[in-house]
Coordinates of C-alpha atoms in Angstrom, one line a residue:
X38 CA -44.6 24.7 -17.7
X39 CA -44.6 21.9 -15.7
X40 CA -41.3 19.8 -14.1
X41 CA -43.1 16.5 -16.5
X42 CA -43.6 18.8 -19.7
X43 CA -39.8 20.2 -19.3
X44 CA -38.6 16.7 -19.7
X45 CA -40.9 15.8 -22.1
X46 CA -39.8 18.5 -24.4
X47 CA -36.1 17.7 -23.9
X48 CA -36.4 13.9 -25.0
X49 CA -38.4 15.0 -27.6
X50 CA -35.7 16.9 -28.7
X51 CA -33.0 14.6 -28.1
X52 CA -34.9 11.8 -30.0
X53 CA -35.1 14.2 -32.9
X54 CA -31.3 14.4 -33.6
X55 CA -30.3 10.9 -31.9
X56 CA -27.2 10.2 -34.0
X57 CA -25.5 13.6 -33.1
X58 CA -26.6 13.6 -29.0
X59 CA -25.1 9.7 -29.4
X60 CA -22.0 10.6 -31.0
X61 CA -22.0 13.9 -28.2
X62 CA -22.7 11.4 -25.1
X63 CA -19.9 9.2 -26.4
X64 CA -17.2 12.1 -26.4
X65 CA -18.5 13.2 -22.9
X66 CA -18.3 8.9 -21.8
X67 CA -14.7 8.7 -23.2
X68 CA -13.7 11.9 -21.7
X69 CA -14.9 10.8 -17.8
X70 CA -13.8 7.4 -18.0
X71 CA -10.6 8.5 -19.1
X72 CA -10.5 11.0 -16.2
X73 CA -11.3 7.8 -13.8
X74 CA -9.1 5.2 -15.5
X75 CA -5.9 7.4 -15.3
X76 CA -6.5 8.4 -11.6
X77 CA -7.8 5.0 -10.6
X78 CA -3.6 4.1 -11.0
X79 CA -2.9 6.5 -8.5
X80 CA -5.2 5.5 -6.1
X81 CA -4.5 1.6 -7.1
X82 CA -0.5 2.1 -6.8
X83 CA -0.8 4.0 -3.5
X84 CA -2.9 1.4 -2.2
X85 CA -0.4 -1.5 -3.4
X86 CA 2.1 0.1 -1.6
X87 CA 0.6 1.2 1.6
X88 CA -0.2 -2.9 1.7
X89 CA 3.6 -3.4 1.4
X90 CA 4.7 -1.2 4.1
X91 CA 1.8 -2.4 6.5
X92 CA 2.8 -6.0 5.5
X93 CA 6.9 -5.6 6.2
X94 CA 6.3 -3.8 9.6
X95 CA 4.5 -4.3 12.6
X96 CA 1.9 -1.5 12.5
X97 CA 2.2 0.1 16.1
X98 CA 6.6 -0.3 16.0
X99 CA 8.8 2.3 16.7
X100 CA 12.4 1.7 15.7
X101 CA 14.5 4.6 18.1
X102 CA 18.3 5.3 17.6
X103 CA 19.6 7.3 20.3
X104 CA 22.4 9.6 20.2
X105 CA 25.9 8.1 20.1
X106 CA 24.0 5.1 20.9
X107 CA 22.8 6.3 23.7
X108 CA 19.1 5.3 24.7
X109 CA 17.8 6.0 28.2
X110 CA 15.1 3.0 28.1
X111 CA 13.1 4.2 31.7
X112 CA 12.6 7.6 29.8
X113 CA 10.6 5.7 26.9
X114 CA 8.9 3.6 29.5
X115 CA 7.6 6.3 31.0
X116 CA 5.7 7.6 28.2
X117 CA 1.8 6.8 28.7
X118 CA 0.9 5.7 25.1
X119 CA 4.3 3.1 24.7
X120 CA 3.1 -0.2 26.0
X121 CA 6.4 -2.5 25.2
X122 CA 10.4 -1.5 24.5
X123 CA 12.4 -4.0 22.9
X124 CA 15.9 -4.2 23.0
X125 CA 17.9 -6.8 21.1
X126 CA 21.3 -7.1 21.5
X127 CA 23.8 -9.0 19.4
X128 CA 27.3 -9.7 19.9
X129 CA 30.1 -9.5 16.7
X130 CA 30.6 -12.8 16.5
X131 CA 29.3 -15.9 14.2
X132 CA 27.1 -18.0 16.2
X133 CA 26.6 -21.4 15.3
X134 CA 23.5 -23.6 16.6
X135 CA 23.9 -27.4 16.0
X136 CA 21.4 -29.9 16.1
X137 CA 22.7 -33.8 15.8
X138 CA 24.5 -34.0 12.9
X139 CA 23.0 -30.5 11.0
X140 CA 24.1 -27.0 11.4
X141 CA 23.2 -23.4 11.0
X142 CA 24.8 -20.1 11.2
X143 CA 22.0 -18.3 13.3
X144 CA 21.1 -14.8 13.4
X145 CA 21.0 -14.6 17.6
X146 CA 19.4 -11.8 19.4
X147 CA 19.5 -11.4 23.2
X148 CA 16.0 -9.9 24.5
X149 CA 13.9 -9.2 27.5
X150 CA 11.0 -12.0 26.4
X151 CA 8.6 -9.9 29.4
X152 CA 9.2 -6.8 26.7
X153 CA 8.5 -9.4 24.0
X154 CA 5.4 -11.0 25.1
X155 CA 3.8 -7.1 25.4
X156 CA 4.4 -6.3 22.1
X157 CA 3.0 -9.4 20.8
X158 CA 5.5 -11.3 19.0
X159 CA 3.4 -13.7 17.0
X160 CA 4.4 -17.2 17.1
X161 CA 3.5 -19.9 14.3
X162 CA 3.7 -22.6 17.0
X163 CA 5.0 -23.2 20.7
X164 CA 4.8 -20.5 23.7
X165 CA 7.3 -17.7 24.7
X166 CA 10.4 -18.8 27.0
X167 CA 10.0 -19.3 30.7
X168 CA 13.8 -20.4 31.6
X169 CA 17.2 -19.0 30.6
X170 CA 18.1 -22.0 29.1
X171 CA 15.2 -21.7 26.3
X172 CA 15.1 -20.2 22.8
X173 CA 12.5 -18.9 20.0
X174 CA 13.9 -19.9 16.5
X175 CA 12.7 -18.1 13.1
X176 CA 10.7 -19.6 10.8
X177 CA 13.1 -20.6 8.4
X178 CA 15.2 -22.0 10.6
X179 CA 14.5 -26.0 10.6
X180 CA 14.9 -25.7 7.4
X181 CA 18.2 -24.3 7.2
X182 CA 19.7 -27.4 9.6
X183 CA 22.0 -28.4 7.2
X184 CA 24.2 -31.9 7.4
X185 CA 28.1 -31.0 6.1
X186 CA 27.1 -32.8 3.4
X187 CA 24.1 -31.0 1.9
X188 CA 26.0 -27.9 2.7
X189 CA 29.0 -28.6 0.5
X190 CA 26.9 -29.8 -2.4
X191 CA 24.8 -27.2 -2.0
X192 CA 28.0 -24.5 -2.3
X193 CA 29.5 -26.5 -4.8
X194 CA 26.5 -26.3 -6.9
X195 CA 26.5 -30.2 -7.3
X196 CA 22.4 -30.7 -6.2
X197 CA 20.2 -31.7 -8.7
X198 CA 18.4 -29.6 -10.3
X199 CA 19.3 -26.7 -8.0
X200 CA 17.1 -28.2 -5.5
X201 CA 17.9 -26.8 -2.2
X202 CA 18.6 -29.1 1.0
X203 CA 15.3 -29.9 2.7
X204 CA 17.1 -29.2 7.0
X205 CA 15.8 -30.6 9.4
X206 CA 12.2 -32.2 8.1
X207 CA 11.0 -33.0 12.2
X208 CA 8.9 -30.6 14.5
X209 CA 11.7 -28.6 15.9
X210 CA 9.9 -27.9 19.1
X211 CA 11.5 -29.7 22.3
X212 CA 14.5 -30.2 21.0
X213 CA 17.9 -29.4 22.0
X214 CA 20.3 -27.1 20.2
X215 CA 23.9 -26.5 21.0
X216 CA 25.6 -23.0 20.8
X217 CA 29.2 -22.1 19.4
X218 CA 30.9 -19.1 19.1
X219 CA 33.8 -17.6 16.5
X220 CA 34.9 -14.5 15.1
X221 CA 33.9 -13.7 11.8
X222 CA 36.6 -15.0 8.8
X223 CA 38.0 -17.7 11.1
X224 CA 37.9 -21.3 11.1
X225 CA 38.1 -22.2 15.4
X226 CA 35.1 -21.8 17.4
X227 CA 35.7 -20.8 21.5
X228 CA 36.3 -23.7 23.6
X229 CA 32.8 -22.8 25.5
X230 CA 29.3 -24.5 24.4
X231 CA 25.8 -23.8 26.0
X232 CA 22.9 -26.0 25.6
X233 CA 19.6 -24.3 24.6
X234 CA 15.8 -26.0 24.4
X235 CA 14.0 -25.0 21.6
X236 CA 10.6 -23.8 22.6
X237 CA 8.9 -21.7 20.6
X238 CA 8.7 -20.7 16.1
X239 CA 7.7 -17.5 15.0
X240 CA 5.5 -16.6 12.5
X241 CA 5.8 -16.9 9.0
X242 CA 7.7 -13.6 7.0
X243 CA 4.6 -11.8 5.1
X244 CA 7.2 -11.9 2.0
X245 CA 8.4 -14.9 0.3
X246 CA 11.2 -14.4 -0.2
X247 CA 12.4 -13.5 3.7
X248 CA 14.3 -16.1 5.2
X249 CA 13.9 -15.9 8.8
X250 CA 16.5 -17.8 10.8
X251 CA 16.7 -15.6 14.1
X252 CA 17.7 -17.1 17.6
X253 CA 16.1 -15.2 20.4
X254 CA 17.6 -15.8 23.5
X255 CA 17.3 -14.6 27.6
X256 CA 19.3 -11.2 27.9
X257 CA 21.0 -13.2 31.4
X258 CA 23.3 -15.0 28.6
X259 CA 24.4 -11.0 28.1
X260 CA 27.3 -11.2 30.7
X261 CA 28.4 -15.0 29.7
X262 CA 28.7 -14.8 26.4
X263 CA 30.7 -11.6 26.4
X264 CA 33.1 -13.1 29.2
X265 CA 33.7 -16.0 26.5
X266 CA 34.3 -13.4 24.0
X267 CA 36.7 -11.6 26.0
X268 CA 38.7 -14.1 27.3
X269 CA 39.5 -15.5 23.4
X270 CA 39.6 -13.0 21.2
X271 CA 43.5 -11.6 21.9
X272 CA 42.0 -8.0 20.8
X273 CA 38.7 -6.6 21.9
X274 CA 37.4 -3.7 19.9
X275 CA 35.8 -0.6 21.5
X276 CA 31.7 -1.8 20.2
X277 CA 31.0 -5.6 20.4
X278 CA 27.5 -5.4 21.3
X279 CA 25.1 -4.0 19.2
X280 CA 21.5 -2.9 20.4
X281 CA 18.6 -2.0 18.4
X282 CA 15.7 -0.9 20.1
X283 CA 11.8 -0.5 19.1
X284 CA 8.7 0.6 20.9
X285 CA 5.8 -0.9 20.5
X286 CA 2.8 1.6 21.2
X287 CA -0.9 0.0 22.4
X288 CA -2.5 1.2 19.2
X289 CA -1.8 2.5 15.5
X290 CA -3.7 5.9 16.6
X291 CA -0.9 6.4 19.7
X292 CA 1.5 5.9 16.8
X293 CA 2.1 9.4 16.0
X294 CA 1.8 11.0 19.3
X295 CA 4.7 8.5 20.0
X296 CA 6.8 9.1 17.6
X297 CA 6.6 12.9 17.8
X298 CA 7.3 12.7 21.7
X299 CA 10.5 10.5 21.1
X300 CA 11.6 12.8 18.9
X301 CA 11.2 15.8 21.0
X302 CA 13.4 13.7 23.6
X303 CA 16.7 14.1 21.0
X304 CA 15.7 10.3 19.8
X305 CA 16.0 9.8 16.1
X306 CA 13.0 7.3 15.4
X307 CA 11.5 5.6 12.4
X308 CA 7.5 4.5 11.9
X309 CA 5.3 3.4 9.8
X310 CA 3.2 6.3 10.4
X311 CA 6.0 8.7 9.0
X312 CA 6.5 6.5 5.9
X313 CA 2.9 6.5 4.9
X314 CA 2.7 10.0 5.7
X315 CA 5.2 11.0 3.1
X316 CA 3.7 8.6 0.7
X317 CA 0.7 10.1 1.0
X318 CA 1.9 13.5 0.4
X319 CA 3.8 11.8 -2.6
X320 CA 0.9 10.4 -4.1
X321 CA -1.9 13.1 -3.4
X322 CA 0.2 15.1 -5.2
X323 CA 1.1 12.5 -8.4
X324 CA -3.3 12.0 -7.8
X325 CA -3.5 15.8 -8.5
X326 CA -1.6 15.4 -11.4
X327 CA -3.4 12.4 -13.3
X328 CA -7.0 14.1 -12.5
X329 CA -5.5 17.7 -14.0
X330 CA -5.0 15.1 -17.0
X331 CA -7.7 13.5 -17.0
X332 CA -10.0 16.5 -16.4
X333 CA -7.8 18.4 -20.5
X334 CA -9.8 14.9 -21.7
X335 CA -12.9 15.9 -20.3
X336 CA -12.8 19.8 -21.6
X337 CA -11.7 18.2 -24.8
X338 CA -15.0 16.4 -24.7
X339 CA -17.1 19.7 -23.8
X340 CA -16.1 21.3 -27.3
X341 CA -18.9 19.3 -28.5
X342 CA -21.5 19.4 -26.5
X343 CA -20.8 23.1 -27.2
X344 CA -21.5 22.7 -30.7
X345 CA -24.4 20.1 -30.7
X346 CA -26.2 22.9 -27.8
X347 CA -25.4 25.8 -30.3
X348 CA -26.3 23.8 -33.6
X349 CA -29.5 22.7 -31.3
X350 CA -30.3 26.8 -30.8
X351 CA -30.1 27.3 -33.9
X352 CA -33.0 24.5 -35.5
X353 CA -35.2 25.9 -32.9
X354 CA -34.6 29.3 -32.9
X355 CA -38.9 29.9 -35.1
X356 CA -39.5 27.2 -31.9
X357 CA -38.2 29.9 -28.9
X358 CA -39.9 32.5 -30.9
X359 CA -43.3 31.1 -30.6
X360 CA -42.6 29.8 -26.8
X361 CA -41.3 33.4 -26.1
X362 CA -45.1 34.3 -27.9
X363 CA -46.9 32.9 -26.2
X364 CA -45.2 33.7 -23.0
X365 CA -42.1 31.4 -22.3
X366 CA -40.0 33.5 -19.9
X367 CA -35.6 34.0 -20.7
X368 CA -35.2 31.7 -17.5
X369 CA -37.4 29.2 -18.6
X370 CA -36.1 28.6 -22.0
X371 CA -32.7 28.9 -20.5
X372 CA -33.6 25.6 -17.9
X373 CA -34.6 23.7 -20.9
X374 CA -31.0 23.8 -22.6
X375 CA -29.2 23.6 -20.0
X376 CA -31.3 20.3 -19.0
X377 CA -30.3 19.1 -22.3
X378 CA -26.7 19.6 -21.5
X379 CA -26.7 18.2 -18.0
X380 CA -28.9 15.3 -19.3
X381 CA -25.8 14.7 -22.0
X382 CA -23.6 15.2 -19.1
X383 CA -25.0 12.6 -16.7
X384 CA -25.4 10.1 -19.3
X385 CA -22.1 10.4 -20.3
X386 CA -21.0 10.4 -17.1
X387 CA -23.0 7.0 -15.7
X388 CA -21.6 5.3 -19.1
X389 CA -18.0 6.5 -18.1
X390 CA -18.0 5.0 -14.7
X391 CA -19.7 1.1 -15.7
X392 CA -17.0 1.0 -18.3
X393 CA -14.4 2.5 -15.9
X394 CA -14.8 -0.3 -13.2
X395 CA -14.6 -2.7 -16.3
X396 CA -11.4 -1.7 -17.2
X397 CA -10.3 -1.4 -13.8
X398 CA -11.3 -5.1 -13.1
X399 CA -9.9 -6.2 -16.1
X400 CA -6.7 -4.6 -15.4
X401 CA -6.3 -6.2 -12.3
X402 CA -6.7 -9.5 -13.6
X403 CA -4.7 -9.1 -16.8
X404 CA -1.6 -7.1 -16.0
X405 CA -0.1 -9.2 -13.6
X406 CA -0.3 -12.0 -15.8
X407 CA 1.3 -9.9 -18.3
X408 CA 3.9 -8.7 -16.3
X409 CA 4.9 -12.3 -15.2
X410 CA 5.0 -13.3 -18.6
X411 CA 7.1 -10.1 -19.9
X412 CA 10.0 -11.1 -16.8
X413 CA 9.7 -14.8 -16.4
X414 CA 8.2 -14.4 -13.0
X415 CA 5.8 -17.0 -12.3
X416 CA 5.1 -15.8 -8.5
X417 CA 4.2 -12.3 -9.7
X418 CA 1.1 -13.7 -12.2
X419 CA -0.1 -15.1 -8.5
X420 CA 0.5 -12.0 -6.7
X421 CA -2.5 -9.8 -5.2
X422 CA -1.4 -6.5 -7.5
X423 CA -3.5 -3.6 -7.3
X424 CA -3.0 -1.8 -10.4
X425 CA -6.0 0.3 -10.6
X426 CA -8.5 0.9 -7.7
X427 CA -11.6 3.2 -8.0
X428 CA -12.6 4.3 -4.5
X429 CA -16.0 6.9 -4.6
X430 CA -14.5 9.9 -4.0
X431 CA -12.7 9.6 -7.1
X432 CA -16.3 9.0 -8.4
X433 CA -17.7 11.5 -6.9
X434 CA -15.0 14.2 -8.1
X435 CA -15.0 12.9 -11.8
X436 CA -19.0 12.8 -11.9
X437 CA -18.9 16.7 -10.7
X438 CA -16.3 17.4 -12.9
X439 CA -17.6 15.7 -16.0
X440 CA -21.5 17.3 -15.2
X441 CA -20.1 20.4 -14.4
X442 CA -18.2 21.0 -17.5
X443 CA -21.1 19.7 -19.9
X444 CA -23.3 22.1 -18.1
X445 CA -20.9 25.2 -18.4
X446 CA -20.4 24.4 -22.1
X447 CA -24.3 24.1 -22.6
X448 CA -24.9 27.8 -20.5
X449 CA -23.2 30.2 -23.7
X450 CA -25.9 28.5 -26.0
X451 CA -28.6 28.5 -23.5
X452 CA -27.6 32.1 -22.9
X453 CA -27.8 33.1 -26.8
X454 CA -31.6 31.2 -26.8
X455 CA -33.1 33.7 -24.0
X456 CA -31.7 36.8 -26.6
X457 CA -33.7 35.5 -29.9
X458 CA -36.2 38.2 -31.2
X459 CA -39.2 37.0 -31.2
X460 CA -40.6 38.8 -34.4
X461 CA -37.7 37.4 -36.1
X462 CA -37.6 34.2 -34.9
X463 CA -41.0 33.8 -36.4
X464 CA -40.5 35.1 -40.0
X465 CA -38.1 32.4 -39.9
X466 CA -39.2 29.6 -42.4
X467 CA -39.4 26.2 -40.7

């Protein structure tokens, strides 16, 4: 028999009991798509939260912490893959910038801006420092130029409507900021003032809700700034300056191989690389788990395509006499069920995947609205949430899976057709 005839005589089949095969292809449809909905979340809430992480950190940054502080910067230079080290240093003390009549309590950080420029701090506008006497400023931080004023209403919770103080509304760049020093919980700043030119913004925080008011200054205002602290603060503790350090490899690939290599140095280090890798592990396992799921669904699913394949055998058991008869061989007749199964199987599983991306689309575009709604969030219903996310693997493994088991539940009936007796097959009455 002919490739053509062996289809023909399974949709002739299939056409003959089209109600049962429908209501078969729909349990084998529900069992797939359930398979590919409920690990679609894995995937989708992985992939949400890889986009976090890559979003909050630089992706080639190494934070280092050496032990008791100790960090031998030349050794990490030397490494071939690390092409910038960053040190920022800050000193335990409030610093406050003035601007006119406005104020803020920076966050300053004294850096090497050579190291800076290598590992491509990204500025939103202006250039990096050339002078000692110049300074980078966060994002945030015109807008945190407050008058005395809008700072005590603000504290006092007098504004209207909660509306917080608008700073310093002018382009920041050019101007001239003034720098005071005083310890923390005290009311009288050191008698010394420096003069800095504001030169440079950096870029926008990825998150919202980041305010960014760093002051980056030359590490040559190291040695000043600590004499001033020295000579007015009556008792100097043992640790005033505070260091953290990061290396900035050329590319995510090196990350790794950095990372690994600081660590066999006695460095304690932190990456992006190491979070995603136990995430990974996290959620290839929690993936594992939703597909097992899933896949009870689709065996569920396979009980009847079992029965509609034995129930099938058994109408056409005078029909494989008379094809045995007239000399059908056992593998033949075995082919033509288990066509019938794998066709059930494939249809099922092509339905199972259109309506899988439909609810995977449609959860995307619903839930975050609902979740907004259900906490009062209106930022989240705008937010870019990946809730469910069907890459082709997962398409690829369900399909297999959902094929696989309609055939193997169409093989023990297929099996039972090649046994029929042919002489009783035919006394059978039609």
């Amino acid at each position: 028999m002919l490739f053509k005839d062996q289809l023909e005589f399974v949709s002739q089949h299939i056409k003959k009991n089209k109600l049962r095969v429908f209501m078969t292809v729909l349990a084998a449809t529900m069992g797939c798509a359930f398979l590919i909905v409920l690990a679609s979340i894995g995937f989708g809430v992985q992939d949400m939260m890889r986009s976090e992480i890559l979003e909050d950190q630089a992706i080639t940054e190494v934070e280092v912490y050496g032990n008791e502080g100790v960090i031998d910067y030349e050794e990490i230079k030397n490494i071939d893959s690390v092409g910038a080290v960053v040190q920022r240093a800050s000193i335990d003390v409030e610093t406050i910038f003035k601007l006119e009549d406005r104020t803020i309590f920076g966050n300053s950080k004294l850096t090497n801006f050579k190291e800076e420029t290598n590992s491509n701090l990204s500025l939103s506008e202006g250039r990096m420092p050339k002078d000692s006497n110049e300074i980078i400023v966060g994002y945030h931080f015109a807008e945190n130029l407050w008058t005395e004023q809008e700072r005590t209403t603000w504290e006092d919770g007098a504004a209207e409507d909660g509306e917080i103080p608008k700073g310093y509304e002018e382009s920041i760049l050019g101007k001239e900021v003034t720098l005071a020093m005083k310890p923390y919980g005290q009311e009288d700043t050191f008698p010394e003032q420096w003069t800095f030119t504001i030169v440079g913004v950096t870029k926008q925080p990825a998150k919202d809700w980041i305010v960014d008011k760093i002051v980056l200054m030359d590490e040559s205002w190291t040695e000043t700034l600590m004499a001033s602290y020295t000579a007015n603060v009556a008792e100097v503790p043992e640790e005033v300056l505070y260091t953290e350090t990061k290396v900035f490899t050329a590319s995510l690939e090196d990350v790794k191989a950095t990372t690994d290599e600081l660590k066999e140095m006695g460095y304690s280090v932190y990456s992006v690389s190491e979070q995603l890798e136990q995430l990974d592990v996290f959620f290839m396992a929690f993936k594992i788990g939703l597909i097992f799921v899933g896949t009870i669904a689709v065996l569920i699913s396979s009980i009847g395509i079992f029965n509609t394949m034995t129930m099938a055998v058994t109408e056409r058991t005078r029909e494989i006499g008379v094809m045995k008869a007239i000399g059908a061989s056992p593998k033949l007749i075995r082919r033509l069920f288990l066509m019938e199964s794998a066709w059930i199987g494939i249809i099922g599983t092509v339905l199972a995947v259109i309506i899988s991306y439909v609810v995977s689309y449609l959860a995307n575009l619903v839930l975050p609205i609902v979740v907004g709604m259900a906490l009062e969030e209106e930022s989240i219903a705008g937010m870019n949430l990946t809730f469910s996310l069907i890459p082709w693997q997962l398409v690829a493994i369900a399909s297999c899976i959902s094929i696989g088991v309609a055939m193997i539940s169409g093989w023990r009936p297929a099996k039972k057709a090649t046994k029929i007796d042919v002489i009783q097959a035919l006394r059978q009455e039609l």
